[in-house]
Amino acid sequence: MANPQVKQSERKCTVRLAKATDIPQVIAIDTENTGLSKAEYWEDLFERYNNRSIDTDDDTQPKSVKRYRFFLVACDGDKVLGFIIGEVRAWEFGSPPCGWIFAVGVRNNIRQGGVGHVLLEALNDRFRKAGVNKVRTMLARDDTLIMSFFRSQGMMAGPFIQFEKDL
C-alpha cells in the first residue's frame, strides 16, 4: 500500500549501480513484494550484471556487451528503496537493439512516491547512452500493479506476442 503522505516530488533518492552490500535489501524488497525468498537468484543476477573489470560506480561510458547490463538501486543513504534491472538486447526475432527491463521493485510502504519513476528514468538514460531508442518489458497479464506502473510511464503493448508450451 502506498504512503499517502509521500508525494512523488517529495521522495529524494540517489540512483547508482548495485553493490554486493545492497543485495540483502534487494532480496528483502523482492520477498516483501512477491512472498518468495530467492536469495540465490538475486546473488546470481548481481554477479552477472555488476561483475565488471572497471570501477563499479562508473557506468557512464559503455565499452562492451557487459557494459550494456544495468542493476540499479535507488537509495536514501544506506537504505535501498528500490531496484531495477535491464539490458540492451539486439536482433531478437528481427528487432533492432532495444532496452529490456526484466525486474523492478520498490518497498511497499513508499510505492507511488516516485522511486519507480526515478529508477526507470535512470535506466532509460543508460539505454539512450547505449544508442537505443526503444525500451520493452514483459509481465503477467494479471499483474495489474506493475502494468499500471509501466502504463503511467508511457509504455504500451508492443508488436510481439509471447508464446509458451509446457514441457
Protein backbone atom coordinates (compact mmCIF):
# COMPACT_ATOMS: atom_id res chain seq x y z
CA MET A 1 0.00 0.00 0.00
CA ALA A 2 1.30 3.45 -0.87
CA ASN A 3 2.13 6.01 1.75
CA PRO A 4 -0.39 8.84 1.13
CA GLN A 5 1.84 11.34 2.94
CA VAL A 6 4.70 10.99 0.42
CA LYS A 7 4.14 12.74 -2.88
CA GLN A 8 6.15 11.83 -5.98
CA SER A 9 8.04 15.12 -5.92
CA GLU A 10 8.94 14.70 -2.23
CA ARG A 11 10.86 11.41 -2.43
CA LYS A 12 14.59 12.13 -2.57
CA CYS A 13 16.91 9.33 -3.57
CA THR A 14 20.14 8.58 -5.35
CA VAL A 15 20.31 6.03 -8.16
CA ARG A 16 23.53 4.08 -8.64
CA LEU A 17 24.81 0.67 -9.67
CA ALA A 18 24.05 -2.00 -7.09
CA LYS A 19 26.82 -3.11 -4.74
CA ALA A 20 27.20 -6.51 -3.09
CA THR A 21 26.17 -4.96 0.23
CA ASP A 22 22.81 -3.92 -1.34
CA ILE A 23 21.74 -7.43 -2.27
CA PRO A 24 20.26 -8.40 1.14
CA GLN A 25 17.98 -5.34 0.92
CA VAL A 26 17.07 -6.16 -2.70
CA ILE A 27 16.18 -9.69 -1.57
CA ALA A 28 14.06 -8.27 1.26
CA ILE A 29 12.19 -5.92 -1.11
CA ASP A 30 11.52 -8.73 -3.58
CA THR A 31 10.43 -11.09 -0.80
CA GLU A 32 8.07 -8.43 0.55
CA ASN A 33 6.62 -7.86 -2.94
CA THR A 34 6.36 -11.49 -4.10
CA GLY A 35 6.14 -13.54 -0.92
CA LEU A 36 9.04 -15.70 -2.18
CA SER A 37 12.63 -15.61 -0.94
CA LYS A 38 15.00 -16.07 -3.88
CA ALA A 39 18.41 -15.18 -2.43
CA GLU A 40 20.43 -17.32 -4.85
CA TYR A 41 18.61 -15.82 -7.84
CA TRP A 42 19.43 -12.24 -6.80
CA GLU A 43 23.04 -13.06 -5.94
CA ASP A 44 23.44 -14.64 -9.38
CA LEU A 45 21.91 -11.61 -11.10
CA PHE A 46 24.25 -9.30 -9.23
CA GLU A 47 27.25 -11.36 -10.37
CA ARG A 48 26.09 -11.36 -14.00
CA TYR A 49 25.12 -7.70 -14.14
CA ASN A 50 27.64 -5.92 -11.93
CA ASN A 51 30.77 -8.08 -12.16
CA ARG A 52 32.84 -5.63 -14.16
CA SER A 53 36.54 -5.10 -14.52
CA ILE A 54 36.25 -1.32 -14.18
CA ASP A 55 35.07 0.90 -11.36
CA THR A 56 31.51 -0.16 -10.49
CA ASP A 57 30.43 3.42 -9.86
CA ASP A 58 31.33 4.49 -13.41
CA ASP A 59 28.58 3.33 -15.74
CA THR A 60 28.58 6.40 -17.96
CA GLN A 61 30.53 5.03 -20.91
CA PRO A 62 29.52 1.54 -22.12
CA LYS A 63 32.59 -0.18 -23.56
CA SER A 64 31.50 -3.77 -24.10
CA VAL A 65 28.45 -6.00 -24.07
CA LYS A 66 28.72 -6.31 -20.27
CA ARG A 67 28.56 -2.55 -20.07
CA TYR A 68 25.04 -2.69 -21.51
CA ARG A 69 23.72 -4.53 -18.45
CA PHE A 70 22.44 -2.49 -15.54
CA PHE A 71 21.45 -3.47 -11.99
CA LEU A 72 20.48 -0.16 -10.39
CA VAL A 73 19.29 0.71 -6.90
CA ALA A 74 17.59 3.83 -5.56
CA CYS A 75 18.93 4.73 -2.12
CA ASP A 76 18.29 7.13 0.69
CA GLY A 77 21.64 6.99 2.47
CA ASP A 78 22.40 3.30 3.05
CA LYS A 79 18.76 2.25 2.71
CA VAL A 80 17.79 0.67 -0.62
CA LEU A 81 14.35 1.97 -1.59
CA GLY A 82 14.02 0.05 -4.83
CA PHE A 83 15.82 -1.61 -7.72
CA ILE A 84 15.58 -2.06 -11.48
CA ILE A 85 17.46 -4.39 -13.82
CA GLY A 86 17.75 -4.13 -17.57
CA GLU A 87 19.99 -4.69 -20.54
CA VAL A 88 20.34 -3.88 -24.21
CA ARG A 89 19.37 -6.82 -26.40
CA ALA A 90 19.89 -6.94 -30.14
CA TRP A 91 18.19 -8.70 -33.04
CA GLU A 92 15.88 -10.97 -31.08
CA PHE A 93 13.26 -12.04 -33.62
CA GLY A 94 14.45 -9.34 -36.02
CA SER A 95 14.15 -6.48 -33.54
CA PRO A 96 16.91 -3.86 -33.69
CA PRO A 97 18.79 -3.21 -30.43
CA CYS A 98 16.49 -2.05 -27.64
CA GLY A 99 16.45 -1.81 -23.87
CA TRP A 100 14.78 -4.60 -21.91
CA ILE A 101 13.57 -4.25 -18.33
CA PHE A 102 13.14 -7.53 -16.54
CA ALA A 103 12.96 -6.66 -12.86
CA VAL A 104 11.72 -3.70 -10.86
CA GLY A 105 10.76 -3.44 -7.23
CA VAL A 106 10.07 -0.73 -4.65
CA ARG A 107 9.47 -1.04 -0.91
CA ASN A 108 5.72 -1.43 -0.35
CA ASN A 109 5.47 1.42 2.16
CA ILE A 110 6.80 4.01 -0.30
CA ARG A 111 5.09 2.96 -3.52
CA GLN A 112 3.61 5.82 -5.54
CA GLY A 113 6.30 8.04 -4.06
CA GLY A 114 8.24 8.43 -7.31
CA VAL A 115 11.02 5.89 -6.67
CA GLY A 116 9.94 3.61 -9.53
CA HIS A 117 9.78 6.59 -11.88
CA VAL A 118 13.28 7.74 -10.87
CA LEU A 119 14.66 4.22 -11.36
CA LEU A 120 13.03 3.81 -14.77
CA GLU A 121 14.31 7.19 -15.96
CA ALA A 122 17.84 6.36 -14.77
CA LEU A 123 17.73 3.08 -16.69
CA ASN A 124 16.27 4.79 -19.76
CA ASP A 125 19.12 7.33 -19.65
CA ARG A 126 21.64 4.49 -19.72
CA PHE A 127 19.80 2.85 -22.60
CA ARG A 128 19.89 6.13 -24.55
CA LYS A 129 23.65 6.44 -23.91
CA ALA A 130 23.99 2.90 -25.28
CA GLY A 131 22.38 4.11 -28.52
CA VAL A 132 18.91 2.59 -28.30
CA ASN A 133 15.63 4.45 -28.64
CA LYS A 134 13.09 1.86 -27.50
CA VAL A 135 12.51 0.05 -24.22
CA ARG A 136 10.49 -3.13 -23.68
CA THR A 137 9.40 -5.39 -20.87
CA MET A 138 7.17 -8.41 -20.35
CA LEU A 139 4.81 -9.06 -17.46
CA ALA A 140 1.98 -11.31 -16.38
CA ARG A 141 -1.45 -10.26 -17.66
CA ASP A 142 -2.86 -10.36 -14.14
CA ASP A 143 -0.12 -8.21 -12.59
CA THR A 144 -2.22 -5.06 -12.66
CA LEU A 145 0.06 -3.19 -10.25
CA ILE A 146 3.16 -3.35 -12.44
CA MET A 147 1.07 -2.97 -15.61
CA SER A 148 -0.38 0.26 -14.22
CA PHE A 149 3.10 1.48 -13.33
CA PHE A 150 4.50 0.90 -16.83
CA ARG A 151 1.44 2.45 -18.46
CA SER A 152 1.78 5.50 -16.20
CA GLN A 153 5.32 5.84 -17.54
CA GLY A 154 4.13 5.97 -21.16
CA MET A 155 4.64 2.32 -22.09
CA MET A 156 2.00 0.39 -24.05
CA ALA A 157 1.52 -3.00 -25.68
CA GLY A 158 4.16 -3.69 -28.31
CA PRO A 159 4.29 -5.61 -31.60
CA PHE A 160 5.28 -9.01 -30.18
CA ILE A 161 3.17 -11.87 -28.85
CA GLN A 162 4.58 -14.23 -26.25
CA PHE A 163 4.11 -17.99 -26.73
CA GLU A 164 4.86 -20.85 -24.36
CA LYS A 165 4.45 -24.60 -24.01
CA ASP A 166 4.54 -26.95 -21.04
CA LEU A 167 7.44 -29.43 -21.20
